[in-house]
């Protein structure tokens, strides 16, 4: 079975969704990501959807799930590269993706994750001895 | 109104849903729908094809290019012989799901199309029609 590759990018993981997703692929991605967040001690997950021509409620729910799982594993999910036509359609569909952070592109998404990392490190440092 | 072209596609698996999306996209492009309108009708098609699969035991999607003499459009018909929908108003409500979904498919598809109708008889099946005009 084909799977979507997960790359490590500093303290974050990068997933680029390039194909029209069917169910098995979506389920496999959720499982793989969960494992990789733990094994790579990732603090962030970037999901690049710039290649996706549509996001329906199935994919929307998958993005929400991934964000919820990541949060529980202390990692933040940022969805990047949503096409404007997709954003317009999502709003009309009624999908708010309220649990998911978004950024224009991978670079800005990484910035968000880095900023969070600095904040938590500062908080941890203040708590030491 | 006789269709200009008509494609009949069986929906029995999640891969078939992907194929329906691709064919709707191709026909929407042919009709000359704007990028945003293409995205809307393809998204609606994805929701309705998936509903046939999830709740109707699979079915048939018919993708028609139609013309009323002045403008062209795309009409999609989703037919299944599943259990039907007992309460259509309830099914259309955002957030209502009898499965594990988000409950946005039917209501969302209705908003994404210019014309939309549901015809369903409990025990006999469901037909959902939606159209988007240029
Ligand atoms: N083709 C169908 N046959 C039978 N029931 C359906 C069909 N399509 C939709 N429904 C019913 O309508 C409900 C709402 O559908 P929808 O808005 O797509 O949300 P979801 O798919 O997330 O449940 C479904 O949960 C199901 O009970
Ligand atoms: Mg649905």
Short mmCIF file of C-alpha atoms and ligand atoms in Angstrom, two decimals:
data_model
loop_
_atom_site.label_atom_id
_atom_site.label_comp_id
_atom_site.label_asym_id
_atom_site.label_seq_id
_atom_site.Cartn_x
_atom_site.Cartn_y
_atom_site.Cartn_z
CA UNK A 1 0.00 0.00 0.00
CA UNK A 2 1.25 3.48 -0.83
CA UNK A 3 1.80 5.91 2.00
CA UNK A 4 2.34 9.63 2.29
CA UNK A 5 5.97 10.42 3.24
CA UNK A 6 6.67 12.28 6.46
CA UNK A 7 9.82 14.40 6.54
CA UNK A 8 11.61 15.71 9.61
CA UNK A 9 12.29 19.42 9.46
CA UNK A 10 14.14 20.53 12.59
CA UNK A 11 11.76 19.99 15.47
CA UNK A 12 8.80 19.63 13.16
CA UNK A 13 7.39 17.08 10.76
CA UNK A 14 6.40 17.99 7.24
CA UNK A 15 3.72 16.18 5.31
CA UNK A 16 2.99 17.17 1.74
CA UNK A 17 -0.29 15.87 0.48
CA UNK A 18 0.14 15.50 -3.25
CA UNK A 19 -2.54 13.05 -4.23
CA UNK A 20 -6.27 12.98 -4.14
CA UNK A 21 -6.70 11.17 -0.83
CA UNK A 22 -8.79 8.06 -0.47
CA UNK A 23 -9.78 6.61 2.89
CA UNK A 24 -7.01 4.06 3.39
CA UNK A 25 -4.36 6.67 2.71
CA UNK A 26 -5.94 9.07 5.20
CA UNK A 27 -6.10 6.42 7.91
CA UNK A 28 -2.51 5.34 7.25
CA UNK A 29 -1.32 8.94 7.45
CA UNK A 30 -2.96 9.45 10.85
CA UNK A 31 -1.29 6.31 12.20
CA UNK A 32 2.12 7.09 10.74
CA UNK A 33 2.04 10.66 12.02
CA UNK A 34 1.11 9.60 15.54
CA UNK A 35 4.08 7.22 15.68
CA UNK A 36 6.47 9.70 14.14
CA UNK A 37 5.52 12.55 16.49
CA UNK A 38 6.55 10.37 19.40
CA UNK A 39 9.66 8.80 17.88
CA UNK A 40 10.96 12.11 16.49
CA UNK A 41 9.88 14.10 19.58
CA UNK A 42 8.32 16.55 17.18
CA UNK A 43 6.88 19.80 18.48
CA UNK A 44 5.04 20.65 15.33
CA UNK A 45 3.34 19.11 12.33
CA UNK A 46 3.13 20.99 9.04
CA UNK A 47 0.61 19.70 6.57
CA UNK A 48 1.07 21.18 3.12
CA UNK A 49 -2.20 21.00 1.18
CA UNK A 50 -1.23 23.35 -1.65
CA UNK A 51 -1.64 20.51 -4.15
CA UNK A 52 -5.19 19.69 -3.02
CA UNK A 53 -7.84 20.92 -5.44
CA UNK A 54 -10.62 20.36 -2.95
CA UNK A 55 -11.06 19.73 0.75
CA UNK A 56 -14.32 18.00 1.61
CA UNK A 57 -15.67 17.20 5.05
CA UNK A 58 -13.85 13.86 5.03
CA UNK A 59 -10.43 15.49 4.58
CA UNK A 60 -11.47 18.31 6.90
CA UNK A 61 -12.27 15.83 9.62
CA UNK A 62 -8.94 14.10 9.05
CA UNK A 63 -7.09 17.41 9.48
CA UNK A 64 -9.04 18.07 12.68
CA UNK A 65 -8.21 14.59 13.97
CA UNK A 66 -4.53 14.97 13.26
CA UNK A 67 -4.52 18.32 15.06
CA UNK A 68 -6.30 16.84 18.08
CA UNK A 69 -3.92 13.88 18.32
CA UNK A 70 -0.86 16.10 17.90
CA UNK A 71 -2.09 18.41 20.62
CA UNK A 72 -2.35 15.52 23.03
CA UNK A 73 1.22 14.58 22.16
CA UNK A 74 2.31 18.17 22.76
CA UNK A 75 2.82 19.08 19.12
CA UNK A 76 1.13 21.81 17.17
CA UNK A 77 -0.44 21.30 13.75
CA UNK A 78 -0.30 23.96 11.07
CA UNK A 79 -2.06 23.47 7.75
CA UNK A 80 -0.25 25.39 5.04
CA UNK A 81 -0.86 26.38 1.44
CA UNK A 82 -4.63 26.19 1.23
CA UNK A 83 -5.75 27.43 -2.19
CA UNK A 84 -8.06 30.46 -2.18
CA UNK A 85 -10.84 28.62 -4.03
CA UNK A 86 -10.64 25.86 -1.44
CA UNK A 87 -10.89 28.37 1.41
CA UNK A 88 -13.98 29.99 -0.12
CA UNK A 89 -15.61 26.60 -0.62
CA UNK A 90 -14.80 25.41 2.90
CA UNK A 91 -16.55 28.39 4.41
CA UNK A 92 -19.67 27.72 2.35
CA UNK A 93 -19.53 24.05 3.22
CA UNK A 94 -19.60 25.12 6.86
CA UNK A 95 -16.24 23.67 7.80
CA UNK A 96 -14.41 26.03 10.11
CA UNK A 97 -11.37 23.86 10.93
CA UNK A 98 -11.42 25.63 14.27
CA UNK A 99 -8.93 23.28 15.86
CA UNK A 100 -6.35 23.80 13.17
CA UNK A 101 -3.86 26.63 12.73
CA UNK A 102 -3.20 27.76 9.18
CA UNK A 103 -0.37 29.57 7.45
CA UNK A 104 0.18 30.79 3.90
CA UNK A 105 3.19 28.60 3.18
CA UNK A 106 5.67 26.18 4.74
CA UNK A 107 8.07 28.95 5.76
CA UNK A 108 5.43 30.85 7.72
CA UNK A 109 4.16 27.63 9.20
CA UNK A 110 7.66 26.84 10.44
CA UNK A 111 7.84 30.32 11.95
CA UNK A 112 4.69 29.61 13.95
CA UNK A 113 6.11 26.38 15.26
CA UNK A 114 9.51 27.91 16.07
CA UNK A 115 7.85 30.72 17.97
CA UNK A 116 5.89 28.25 20.06
CA UNK A 117 9.06 26.29 20.75
CA UNK A 118 10.88 29.39 21.97
CA UNK A 119 7.96 30.28 24.22
CA UNK A 120 7.75 26.85 25.82
CA UNK A 121 11.53 26.69 26.25
CA UNK A 122 11.50 30.08 27.94
CA UNK A 123 8.71 28.88 30.25
CA UNK A 124 10.59 25.64 31.02
CA UNK A 125 13.82 27.54 31.67
CA UNK A 126 12.06 29.88 34.11
CA UNK A 127 10.74 26.84 35.95
CA UNK A 128 14.19 25.24 36.40
CA UNK A 129 15.70 25.40 39.90
CA UNK B 1 -33.93 19.63 -20.90
CA UNK B 2 -31.83 17.02 -22.69
CA UNK B 3 -28.25 16.80 -21.52
CA UNK B 4 -25.44 17.64 -23.93
CA UNK B 5 -23.28 14.88 -22.47
CA UNK B 6 -23.97 12.35 -19.77
CA UNK B 7 -21.53 10.19 -17.82
CA UNK B 8 -22.76 7.35 -15.67
CA UNK B 9 -20.38 6.23 -12.93
CA UNK B 10 -20.79 3.46 -10.38
CA UNK B 11 -19.75 4.32 -6.84
CA UNK B 12 -18.76 1.23 -4.85
CA UNK B 13 -15.54 2.29 -3.16
CA UNK B 14 -13.64 5.30 -1.96
CA UNK B 15 -11.55 5.13 -5.15
CA UNK B 16 -14.76 5.55 -7.13
CA UNK B 17 -15.46 8.75 -5.17
CA UNK B 18 -12.06 10.03 -6.32
CA UNK B 19 -12.93 9.12 -9.93
CA UNK B 20 -16.28 10.94 -9.71
CA UNK B 21 -14.48 14.05 -8.43
CA UNK B 22 -12.06 13.91 -11.36
CA UNK B 23 -14.82 13.51 -13.95
CA UNK B 24 -16.90 16.33 -12.43
CA UNK B 25 -13.81 18.53 -12.56
CA UNK B 26 -13.21 17.68 -16.23
CA UNK B 27 -16.82 18.45 -17.17
CA UNK B 28 -16.90 21.64 -15.11
CA UNK B 29 -13.84 22.83 -16.98
CA UNK B 30 -15.55 22.00 -20.28
CA UNK B 31 -18.65 23.98 -19.29
CA UNK B 32 -16.42 26.92 -18.49
CA UNK B 33 -17.21 27.27 -14.79
CA UNK B 34 -14.89 29.60 -12.91
CA UNK B 35 -12.22 28.05 -10.70
CA UNK B 36 -14.23 28.81 -7.57
CA UNK B 37 -17.40 27.31 -9.07
CA UNK B 38 -15.50 24.25 -10.22
CA UNK B 39 -14.18 23.80 -6.71
CA UNK B 40 -17.68 24.17 -5.26
CA UNK B 41 -19.34 21.60 -7.50
CA UNK B 42 -16.48 19.11 -7.17
CA UNK B 43 -16.68 19.43 -3.38
CA UNK B 44 -20.47 18.93 -3.46
CA UNK B 45 -19.98 15.87 -5.67
CA UNK B 46 -17.47 14.46 -3.24
CA UNK B 47 -19.90 14.83 -0.33
CA UNK B 48 -22.86 13.31 -2.17
CA UNK B 49 -20.89 10.42 -3.68
CA UNK B 50 -19.50 9.61 -0.26
CA UNK B 51 -22.97 9.65 1.27
CA UNK B 52 -24.12 7.07 -1.29
CA UNK B 53 -21.18 4.93 -0.27
CA UNK B 54 -21.52 5.42 3.49
CA UNK B 55 -25.30 5.31 3.84
CA UNK B 56 -26.80 4.08 0.57
CA UNK B 57 -24.72 0.95 0.09
CA UNK B 58 -23.18 2.48 -3.03
CA UNK B 59 -24.95 3.82 -6.06
CA UNK B 60 -24.65 5.58 -9.37
CA UNK B 61 -23.49 9.12 -10.11
CA UNK B 62 -24.65 10.74 -13.34
CA UNK B 63 -22.77 13.80 -14.51
CA UNK B 64 -24.59 15.82 -17.15
CA UNK B 65 -23.61 18.88 -19.10
CA UNK B 66 -26.89 20.73 -19.63
CA UNK B 67 -27.97 23.78 -21.57
CA UNK B 68 -31.15 25.83 -21.35
CA UNK B 69 -30.42 27.51 -24.66
CA UNK B 70 -28.77 30.50 -23.03
CA UNK B 71 -26.37 29.13 -20.49
CA UNK B 72 -24.65 25.89 -19.82
CA UNK B 73 -24.31 24.12 -16.55
CA UNK B 74 -23.51 20.90 -14.81
CA UNK B 75 -26.17 18.68 -13.31
CA UNK B 76 -25.25 15.85 -10.99
CA UNK B 77 -27.59 13.05 -9.96
CA UNK B 78 -26.74 10.60 -7.19
CA UNK B 79 -28.93 7.51 -7.06
CA UNK B 80 -28.87 4.70 -4.56
CA UNK B 81 -31.13 1.87 -3.50
CA UNK B 82 -30.24 2.13 0.17
CA UNK B 83 -32.47 2.59 3.22
CA UNK B 84 -33.55 6.09 2.21
CA UNK B 85 -33.79 9.15 4.44
CA UNK B 86 -36.75 9.19 6.82
CA UNK B 87 -36.50 12.84 7.83
CA UNK B 88 -34.96 14.95 5.08
CA UNK B 89 -35.16 18.24 7.02
CA UNK B 90 -33.24 16.67 9.87
CA UNK B 91 -30.64 15.15 7.51
CA UNK B 92 -30.07 18.58 5.96
CA UNK B 93 -29.35 20.20 9.30
CA UNK B 94 -25.73 21.15 9.82
CA UNK B 95 -24.17 18.89 12.39
CA UNK B 96 -26.67 16.08 12.06
CA UNK B 97 -25.06 12.72 11.38
CA UNK B 98 -26.24 9.17 11.93
CA UNK B 99 -22.70 7.94 11.28
CA UNK B 100 -19.47 9.41 12.57
CA UNK B 101 -19.35 12.31 10.16
CA UNK B 102 -19.40 16.05 10.64
CA UNK B 103 -22.98 16.29 9.40
CA UNK B 104 -22.06 18.93 6.82
CA UNK B 105 -22.35 16.97 3.58
CA UNK B 106 -25.98 17.47 2.63
CA UNK B 107 -26.42 21.00 3.95
CA UNK B 108 -23.03 21.98 2.55
CA UNK B 109 -23.73 20.49 -0.89
CA UNK B 110 -27.01 22.40 -0.97
CA UNK B 111 -25.18 25.68 -0.32
CA UNK B 112 -22.55 24.86 -2.93
CA UNK B 113 -25.06 24.34 -5.75
CA UNK B 114 -27.55 26.66 -7.49
CA UNK B 115 -30.22 23.98 -7.59
CA UNK B 116 -30.61 21.16 -5.14
CA UNK B 117 -33.22 18.53 -4.38
CA UNK B 118 -33.56 15.33 -2.42
CA UNK B 119 -36.02 12.64 -3.30
CA UNK B 120 -36.11 9.71 -0.93
CA UNK B 121 -38.42 6.92 0.11
CA UNK B 122 -37.62 4.89 3.20
CA UNK B 123 -36.73 1.37 2.13
CA UNK B 124 -36.38 2.27 -1.53
CA UNK B 125 -33.48 4.62 -1.89
CA UNK B 126 -32.35 8.17 -2.31
CA UNK B 127 -31.84 10.49 -5.25
CA UNK B 128 -29.99 13.75 -4.75
CA UNK B 129 -29.78 16.20 -7.66
CA UNK B 130 -27.68 19.31 -7.75
CA UNK B 131 -26.77 21.74 -10.49
CA UNK B 132 -24.42 24.63 -10.97
CA UNK B 133 -24.91 27.08 -13.83
CA UNK B 134 -22.28 29.16 -15.55
N1 LIG C 1 -27.75 8.52 0.39
C1 LIG C 1 -28.20 8.47 1.67
N2 LIG C 1 -28.95 7.42 2.10
C2 LIG C 1 -29.38 7.36 3.37
N3 LIG C 1 -29.14 8.29 4.30
C3 LIG C 1 -28.39 9.35 3.94
C4 LIG C 1 -27.87 9.51 2.62
N4 LIG C 1 -27.19 10.66 2.54
C5 LIG C 1 -27.26 11.20 3.78
N5 LIG C 1 -27.98 10.43 4.62
C6 LIG C 1 -28.29 10.73 6.04
O1 LIG C 1 -28.14 12.12 6.26
C7 LIG C 1 -27.20 12.34 7.31
C8 LIG C 1 -26.44 13.62 7.09
O2 LIG C 1 -25.58 13.51 5.95
P1 LIG C 1 -24.37 14.51 5.80
O3 LIG C 1 -24.89 15.88 5.94
O4 LIG C 1 -23.65 14.17 4.57
O5 LIG C 1 -23.47 14.22 7.08
P2 LIG C 1 -22.53 12.97 7.44
O6 LIG C 1 -22.22 12.26 6.16
O7 LIG C 1 -21.35 13.58 8.06
O8 LIG C 1 -23.31 12.12 8.38
C9 LIG C 1 -26.34 11.09 7.33
O9 LIG C 1 -25.73 10.89 8.58
C10 LIG C 1 -27.37 10.02 6.99
O10 LIG C 1 -28.12 9.68 8.14
MG1 LIG C 2 -21.84 13.04 4.33
#
